[in-house]
Amino acid sequence: MSVLIVCSNCEFKDIKSAIEKARVGDTVVVNYGAYNGGIVITKSVKLLGKGQPIIDGEGREQVITVKADDVEIEGFVIKNSGMSYSEDIAGLKVINSKNCVIKNNKFFNNFFALHLEKVSNCQIESNTVVGFAKSEGSSGNGIHAWNSERLKIKDNYIKGQRDGIYLEFVKDSLIEGNRSEYNLRYGLHFMFSNNNTYRRNYFYKNGAGVAVMYSKNINMEENTFEKNEGEANYGLLMKDISDNFLYKNRFVNNTHGVYLDGCNRTRFEENLFENNGWAVRIYANSEDNFFTKNSLVGNAFDVSTNTLSYFTNTFEGNYYDKYEGYDLDRDGYGDLPYRPVSFMAVLFERYPLSLLLYESFFARIMDSMEKYIPLLNPQALLDKKPLMRRP
């Protein structure tokens, strides 16, 4: 295996000619400088940048295209891809590839930054993606994967795209340690993607933190969803999904912490909901979900639902800072059950303008009456064993 050097005084003065000369398994080392885009890689090589050389698409074309297995690209600034409303033009596009490694690159001002299509066993790690999206229709996603499997997307920083990370028909993949913020739509977006895990990611001030849609078996662990705010905004939107697990996530200062619309058989355990507008908003079409050992602190509304009769979800052994019961037998659980839906939450579901009455004297009186003589709460929505202390 050989090493081919690219620089202004070297045998190879541009990247394309070095790649054409390289054989399978060779390494192409590119020294610092500015180089033209439109690079196509069709053989297994390693492309290594020294001093972060710049590859520029000049706003006209796809900067790098990979159509081979076992390709590694590390250490570049990849910028200024073209833009198209009919084609997914990207800073770096990988097609029909196995075992690629895309690591320690910086993507600036691309339509799609990194686009993966029919790839498997690829590692996307420690890249920086910064876009300048102004509208959803005129921007692509930061890291976009379609019809792929066994991906590892770790420790990337993504900002200013349509979706930070978008997965469609992706399975058996891990999304870990990424920071996704200030994206127009979602920080992370699953569509028709099963058997995936995302953990220890940070979603801050996106249009919504994460959307999980039309998928199943998604593990969501130790993520932070913070300040995803707006009139119809969510830390986590869960729509038409099933059989998921949420463990030790933090939902802080979002309009909605979690929003369940057609979410079934999902377990919520040891999550923190703090200072959200709604901690949990759960629609009647969501069934057999189980909430335990979660902490609900400082939220305007702990739980809200649009049903007064049919409710098949279970709240058991959670902590609520609004709980006013006692623990005479000192077993750690309140002796009285807790109804986490307030009078105002019920009223708002039917009459949104009633939110103007929030924290009014009238609302406080009605809330107190509802606690002791529940007339509007769904009878099945109560926590029989509220925790006296945060878990």
Coordinates of C-alpha atoms in Angstrom, one line a residue:
M1 CA 0.0 0.0 0.0
S2 CA 1.3 3.4 -1.0
V3 CA 1.0 7.0 0.3
L4 CA 0.3 9.7 -2.3
I5 CA 0.9 13.3 -1.2
V6 CA -1.1 16.2 -2.6
C7 CA 0.2 19.8 -2.3
S8 CA 1.2 22.8 -4.5
N9 CA 4.8 21.5 -4.8
C10 CA 4.1 17.8 -4.8
E11 CA 3.8 15.3 -7.7
F12 CA 0.0 15.5 -7.3
K13 CA -1.3 19.1 -7.3
D14 CA -4.9 18.2 -7.0
I15 CA -6.9 15.6 -5.2
K16 CA -8.6 14.1 -8.3
S17 CA -5.4 13.1 -10.0
A18 CA -4.1 11.5 -6.9
I19 CA -7.2 9.4 -6.4
E20 CA -7.1 8.3 -10.1
K21 CA -3.5 7.1 -9.6
A22 CA -4.2 5.4 -6.2
R23 CA -4.7 1.7 -5.9
V24 CA -7.1 -0.1 -3.6
G25 CA -5.8 0.3 0.0
D26 CA -3.7 3.4 -0.6
T27 CA -3.7 6.6 1.4
V28 CA -4.0 10.0 -0.2
V29 CA -2.6 12.7 2.1
V30 CA -3.7 16.2 1.3
N31 CA -1.7 19.0 2.7
Y32 CA -3.2 22.4 3.8
G33 CA -4.5 24.4 0.9
A34 CA -7.7 25.1 -1.1
Y35 CA -8.9 22.5 -3.6
N36 CA -11.8 22.1 -6.1
G37 CA -14.8 20.0 -5.4
G38 CA -16.5 17.6 -7.8
I39 CA -14.4 14.7 -6.4
V40 CA -15.7 11.1 -7.1
I41 CA -14.2 8.1 -5.2
T42 CA -14.8 4.7 -6.7
K43 CA -12.2 2.6 -5.0
S44 CA -11.3 1.7 -1.4
V45 CA -8.9 4.5 -0.3
K46 CA -8.2 6.6 2.7
L47 CA -8.3 10.4 2.1
L48 CA -6.5 12.2 4.9
G49 CA -6.3 16.0 5.3
K50 CA -3.3 17.5 7.1
G51 CA -3.9 21.0 8.5
Q52 CA -7.5 20.9 7.5
P53 CA -7.3 21.5 3.7
I54 CA -10.4 23.1 2.1
I55 CA -12.5 21.4 -0.6
D56 CA -14.9 23.9 -2.1
G57 CA -17.9 23.2 -4.3
E58 CA -18.2 26.9 -5.0
G59 CA -22.0 26.7 -4.8
R60 CA -22.3 24.7 -8.0
E61 CA -21.9 21.0 -7.4
Q62 CA -21.6 18.1 -5.0
V63 CA -18.3 18.4 -3.3
I64 CA -17.3 14.7 -2.7
T65 CA -19.1 11.6 -3.9
V66 CA -18.2 8.1 -2.5
K67 CA -19.2 5.0 -4.4
A68 CA -17.0 2.3 -2.9
D69 CA -16.6 0.2 0.2
D70 CA -14.0 0.8 3.0
V71 CA -13.4 4.5 2.2
E72 CA -12.2 6.8 5.0
I73 CA -12.3 10.6 4.9
E74 CA -10.8 12.6 7.7
G75 CA -9.5 16.0 8.5
F76 CA -11.1 18.3 5.8
V77 CA -13.2 21.4 5.5
I78 CA -15.9 20.6 3.0
K79 CA -18.0 23.6 2.0
N80 CA -20.3 25.4 -0.4
S81 CA -22.1 22.6 -2.2
G82 CA -24.6 23.3 -4.9
M83 CA -28.3 23.5 -4.1
S84 CA -31.2 21.7 -5.9
Y85 CA -34.9 21.3 -5.1
S86 CA -35.0 18.1 -7.1
E87 CA -31.6 16.5 -6.2
D88 CA -30.2 15.8 -2.7
I89 CA -26.9 17.6 -3.4
A90 CA -24.5 17.3 -0.5
G91 CA -21.1 18.3 0.8
L92 CA -20.3 14.6 1.0
K93 CA -22.6 11.8 -0.4
V94 CA -21.9 8.1 0.2
I95 CA -23.8 5.7 -2.0
N96 CA -24.0 1.9 -1.9
S97 CA -21.1 1.6 0.5
K98 CA -20.0 -0.5 3.4
N99 CA -17.6 0.2 6.2
C100 CA -17.0 3.9 5.5
V101 CA -15.4 6.2 8.1
I102 CA -16.2 9.9 8.0
K103 CA -14.3 11.6 10.9
N104 CA -13.1 14.9 12.1
N105 CA -14.3 17.0 9.2
K106 CA -16.0 20.4 9.1
F107 CA -18.9 21.0 6.8
F108 CA -19.9 24.6 6.1
N109 CA -22.7 26.1 4.0
N110 CA -23.8 22.9 2.2
F111 CA -27.4 22.1 1.1
F112 CA -27.2 18.6 2.7
A113 CA -24.0 18.3 4.6
L114 CA -23.5 14.5 4.8
H115 CA -25.9 12.3 2.8
L116 CA -25.8 8.5 3.2
E117 CA -27.8 6.3 0.8
K118 CA -27.9 2.5 1.0
V119 CA -24.9 2.2 3.3
S120 CA -24.0 -0.2 6.2
N121 CA -21.5 -0.4 9.0
C122 CA -20.5 3.3 8.5
Q123 CA -19.0 5.4 11.3
I124 CA -19.8 9.2 11.3
E125 CA -17.8 10.7 14.2
S126 CA -16.7 14.0 15.6
N127 CA -17.7 16.1 12.6
T128 CA -18.8 19.7 12.7
V129 CA -21.8 20.7 10.6
V130 CA -22.8 24.4 10.3
G131 CA -25.5 25.4 7.9
F132 CA -27.3 28.7 7.3
A133 CA -30.8 27.5 6.7
K134 CA -33.4 30.2 6.5
S135 CA -36.5 28.1 5.5
E136 CA -37.3 24.4 5.6
G137 CA -38.0 24.4 1.8
S138 CA -34.7 25.8 0.9
S139 CA -32.4 23.7 3.1
G140 CA -31.3 20.1 3.6
N141 CA -30.4 18.1 6.6
G142 CA -27.1 18.0 8.5
I143 CA -26.6 14.2 8.6
H144 CA -29.1 12.4 6.4
A145 CA -29.4 8.6 6.1
W146 CA -31.8 6.7 3.9
N147 CA -32.3 2.9 3.6
S148 CA -29.2 2.1 5.7
E149 CA -28.2 -0.1 8.6
R150 CA -25.8 -0.5 11.4
L151 CA -24.6 3.1 11.5
K152 CA -22.7 4.8 14.3
I153 CA -23.3 8.5 14.5
K154 CA -21.2 9.8 17.4
D155 CA -20.0 13.0 18.9
N156 CA -20.9 15.3 16.0
Y157 CA -22.0 18.9 16.3
I158 CA -24.8 20.1 14.0
K159 CA -26.3 23.5 13.7
G160 CA -28.4 25.5 11.3
Q161 CA -29.8 22.8 9.0
R162 CA -33.4 21.7 8.4
D163 CA -33.1 18.6 10.6
G164 CA -29.9 18.1 12.4
I165 CA -29.9 14.3 11.9
Y166 CA -32.6 12.6 9.7
L167 CA -33.0 8.8 9.5
E168 CA -35.5 7.2 7.1
F169 CA -35.6 3.4 6.7
V170 CA -32.6 3.1 9.0
K171 CA -32.2 0.1 11.4
D172 CA -29.9 -1.3 14.0
S173 CA -28.0 2.0 14.5
L174 CA -26.6 4.0 17.3
I175 CA -26.8 7.8 17.6
E176 CA -24.6 8.9 20.6
G177 CA -23.1 12.0 22.1
N178 CA -24.1 14.4 19.4
R179 CA -25.1 18.1 20.0
S180 CA -27.8 19.3 17.7
E181 CA -29.0 22.9 18.1
Y182 CA -30.7 25.8 16.3
N183 CA -32.0 23.6 13.4
L184 CA -35.2 24.7 11.8
R185 CA -37.3 21.6 12.2
Y186 CA -36.0 18.7 14.4
G187 CA -32.7 18.1 16.1
L188 CA -33.1 14.4 15.4
H189 CA -35.8 12.8 13.2
F190 CA -36.8 9.1 12.8
M191 CA -39.1 8.0 10.0
F192 CA -39.9 4.3 9.4
S193 CA -36.7 3.4 11.3
N194 CA -36.8 0.4 13.7
N195 CA -34.5 -1.1 16.4
N196 CA -32.3 2.0 17.0
T197 CA -30.8 3.6 20.1
Y198 CA -30.0 7.2 20.7
R199 CA -28.3 8.2 24.0
R200 CA -26.4 11.0 25.7
N201 CA -27.3 13.5 23.0
Y202 CA -28.1 17.2 23.6
F203 CA -31.0 18.9 21.7
Y204 CA -31.1 22.6 22.3
K205 CA -33.4 25.3 20.7
N206 CA -34.4 23.3 17.7
G207 CA -37.8 23.7 16.0
A208 CA -38.5 20.6 18.1
G209 CA -35.9 18.5 19.9
V210 CA -36.6 15.0 18.5
A211 CA -39.4 13.5 16.4
V212 CA -39.9 9.7 16.4
M213 CA -42.5 8.7 13.8
Y214 CA -43.8 5.5 12.3
S215 CA -41.1 3.4 14.0
K216 CA -40.7 0.8 16.8
N217 CA -38.2 -0.4 19.3
I218 CA -36.4 2.9 19.8
N219 CA -34.3 3.1 23.0
M220 CA -33.9 6.7 24.2
E221 CA -31.4 7.0 27.1
E222 CA -29.8 9.9 29.0
N223 CA -30.5 12.6 26.4
T224 CA -31.2 16.2 27.3
F225 CA -34.0 18.2 25.6
E226 CA -33.8 21.8 26.5
K227 CA -35.5 25.0 25.4
N228 CA -37.3 23.6 22.4
E229 CA -39.9 26.3 22.6
G230 CA -42.9 27.6 20.6
E231 CA -46.6 27.5 20.3
A232 CA -46.7 23.9 19.1
N233 CA -43.3 22.7 20.0
Y234 CA -41.9 19.6 21.7
G235 CA -38.8 18.3 23.5
L236 CA -39.9 14.9 22.1
L237 CA -42.7 14.2 19.6
M238 CA -43.8 10.6 19.5
K239 CA -46.2 9.8 16.7
D240 CA -47.5 6.4 15.6
I241 CA -44.8 4.4 17.3
S242 CA -44.7 1.4 19.6
D243 CA -42.6 -0.7 22.0
N244 CA -40.0 2.0 23.0
F245 CA -38.0 2.7 26.2
L246 CA -37.1 6.1 27.7
Y247 CA -34.6 6.0 30.5
K248 CA -33.0 8.9 32.4
N249 CA -33.7 11.6 29.9
R250 CA -33.9 15.3 30.9
F251 CA -36.7 17.5 29.6
V252 CA -36.1 21.1 30.7
N253 CA -37.8 24.3 29.7
N254 CA -39.6 23.0 26.6
T255 CA -43.1 24.0 25.6
H256 CA -44.0 20.2 25.8
G257 CA -41.6 17.8 27.4
V258 CA -43.1 14.7 25.6
Y259 CA -46.1 14.6 23.3
L260 CA -47.7 11.3 22.6
D261 CA -49.9 10.9 19.6
G262 CA -50.5 7.2 18.7
C263 CA -47.6 6.1 21.0
N264 CA -48.2 2.6 22.4
R265 CA -46.5 0.1 24.8
T266 CA -43.7 2.5 25.7
R267 CA -42.0 2.6 29.1
F268 CA -40.9 5.9 30.7
E269 CA -38.5 5.3 33.6
E270 CA -36.4 7.7 35.8
N271 CA -36.8 10.7 33.4
L272 CA -36.8 14.3 34.7
F273 CA -39.4 16.8 33.5
E274 CA -38.5 20.2 34.8
N275 CA -40.0 23.7 34.1
N276 CA -41.8 22.7 30.9
G277 CA -45.2 24.1 29.8
W278 CA -46.6 20.6 29.6
A279 CA -44.4 17.8 31.0
V280 CA -46.5 15.0 29.4
R281 CA -49.3 15.5 26.9
I282 CA -50.8 12.3 25.9
Y283 CA -53.6 11.7 23.5
A284 CA -56.4 9.1 23.8
N285 CA -55.0 7.2 20.8
S286 CA -51.9 6.3 22.9
E287 CA -52.4 3.1 24.8
D288 CA -50.6 0.9 27.4
N289 CA -47.7 3.2 28.1
F290 CA -46.2 2.9 31.6
F291 CA -44.6 5.8 33.6
T292 CA -42.6 5.0 36.8
K293 CA -39.9 6.6 38.9
N294 CA -40.1 9.8 36.8
S295 CA -39.7 13.3 38.4
L296 CA -42.1 16.1 37.5
V297 CA -40.9 19.4 38.9
G298 CA -41.9 23.0 38.2
N299 CA -44.0 22.3 35.2
A300 CA -47.1 24.4 34.4
F301 CA -49.0 21.2 33.7
D302 CA -47.7 17.8 34.7
V303 CA -50.0 15.7 32.5
S304 CA -52.7 16.7 30.0
T305 CA -55.0 14.6 27.8
N306 CA -57.9 15.0 25.5
T307 CA -60.0 12.2 26.9
L308 CA -62.2 12.2 30.0
S309 CA -63.2 8.5 29.8
Y310 CA -61.0 6.2 27.8
F311 CA -57.4 6.1 29.2
T312 CA -55.3 2.9 29.3
N313 CA -51.9 4.3 30.4
T314 CA -50.4 3.7 33.8
F315 CA -48.7 6.2 36.1
E316 CA -47.2 4.4 39.2
G317 CA -44.6 5.5 41.6
N318 CA -43.6 8.9 40.1
Y319 CA -42.5 12.0 42.0
Y320 CA -44.6 15.2 41.7
D321 CA -43.6 18.4 43.3
K322 CA -47.3 19.5 43.5
Y323 CA -48.2 16.4 45.6
E324 CA -49.5 17.5 49.0
G325 CA -50.1 14.1 50.6
Y326 CA -48.3 12.4 53.5
D327 CA -46.6 9.1 54.3
L328 CA -47.7 7.9 57.7
D329 CA -46.4 4.4 57.2
R330 CA -43.1 5.7 56.0
D331 CA -42.8 3.4 53.0
G332 CA -41.7 6.2 50.7
Y333 CA -45.0 6.4 48.9
G334 CA -47.8 8.9 49.6
D335 CA -50.8 7.5 51.4
L336 CA -53.2 9.3 49.0
P337 CA -53.2 8.8 45.3
Y338 CA -52.3 11.8 43.1
R339 CA -54.2 13.0 40.0
P340 CA -51.6 14.7 37.8
V341 CA -54.2 16.4 35.5
S342 CA -55.2 19.8 36.8
F343 CA -58.5 21.5 36.1
M344 CA -56.8 24.1 33.9
A345 CA -55.2 21.3 31.8
V346 CA -58.6 19.8 31.2
L347 CA -60.1 23.1 30.4
F348 CA -57.3 24.1 28.0
E349 CA -57.7 20.9 26.0
R350 CA -61.3 22.0 25.2
Y351 CA -60.9 25.7 25.2
P352 CA -57.4 26.9 24.3
L353 CA -58.2 30.5 25.1
S354 CA -58.8 29.5 28.7
L355 CA -55.1 29.6 29.2
L356 CA -55.6 33.3 29.9
L357 CA -57.0 32.1 33.3
Y358 CA -53.8 30.2 34.2
E359 CA -52.8 31.0 37.8
S360 CA -55.9 33.2 38.3
F361 CA -57.8 33.0 41.6
F362 CA -60.6 31.2 39.8
A363 CA -58.3 28.6 38.4
R364 CA -56.7 27.9 41.8
I365 CA -60.1 27.4 43.4
M366 CA -61.2 25.0 40.7
D367 CA -57.9 23.1 40.9
S368 CA -58.4 22.7 44.6
M369 CA -61.9 21.4 44.2
E370 CA -60.9 19.0 41.5
K371 CA -58.3 17.5 43.7
Y372 CA -60.8 16.5 46.3
I373 CA -63.9 16.0 44.2
P374 CA -62.6 14.9 40.8
L375 CA -65.3 15.5 38.1
L376 CA -63.3 16.3 35.0
N377 CA -60.3 14.0 35.4
P378 CA -60.2 10.7 33.5
Q379 CA -60.8 8.3 36.4
A380 CA -58.1 6.0 35.3
L381 CA -55.5 8.7 35.2
L382 CA -54.1 8.8 38.7
D383 CA -50.9 7.7 40.4
K384 CA -51.8 5.4 43.3
K385 CA -48.3 5.4 44.7
P386 CA -46.7 8.8 44.3
L387 CA -43.2 9.0 45.5
M388 CA -42.5 11.3 48.5
R389 CA -38.9 12.0 47.3
R390 CA -37.2 12.3 43.9
P391 CA -35.7 9.0 42.8

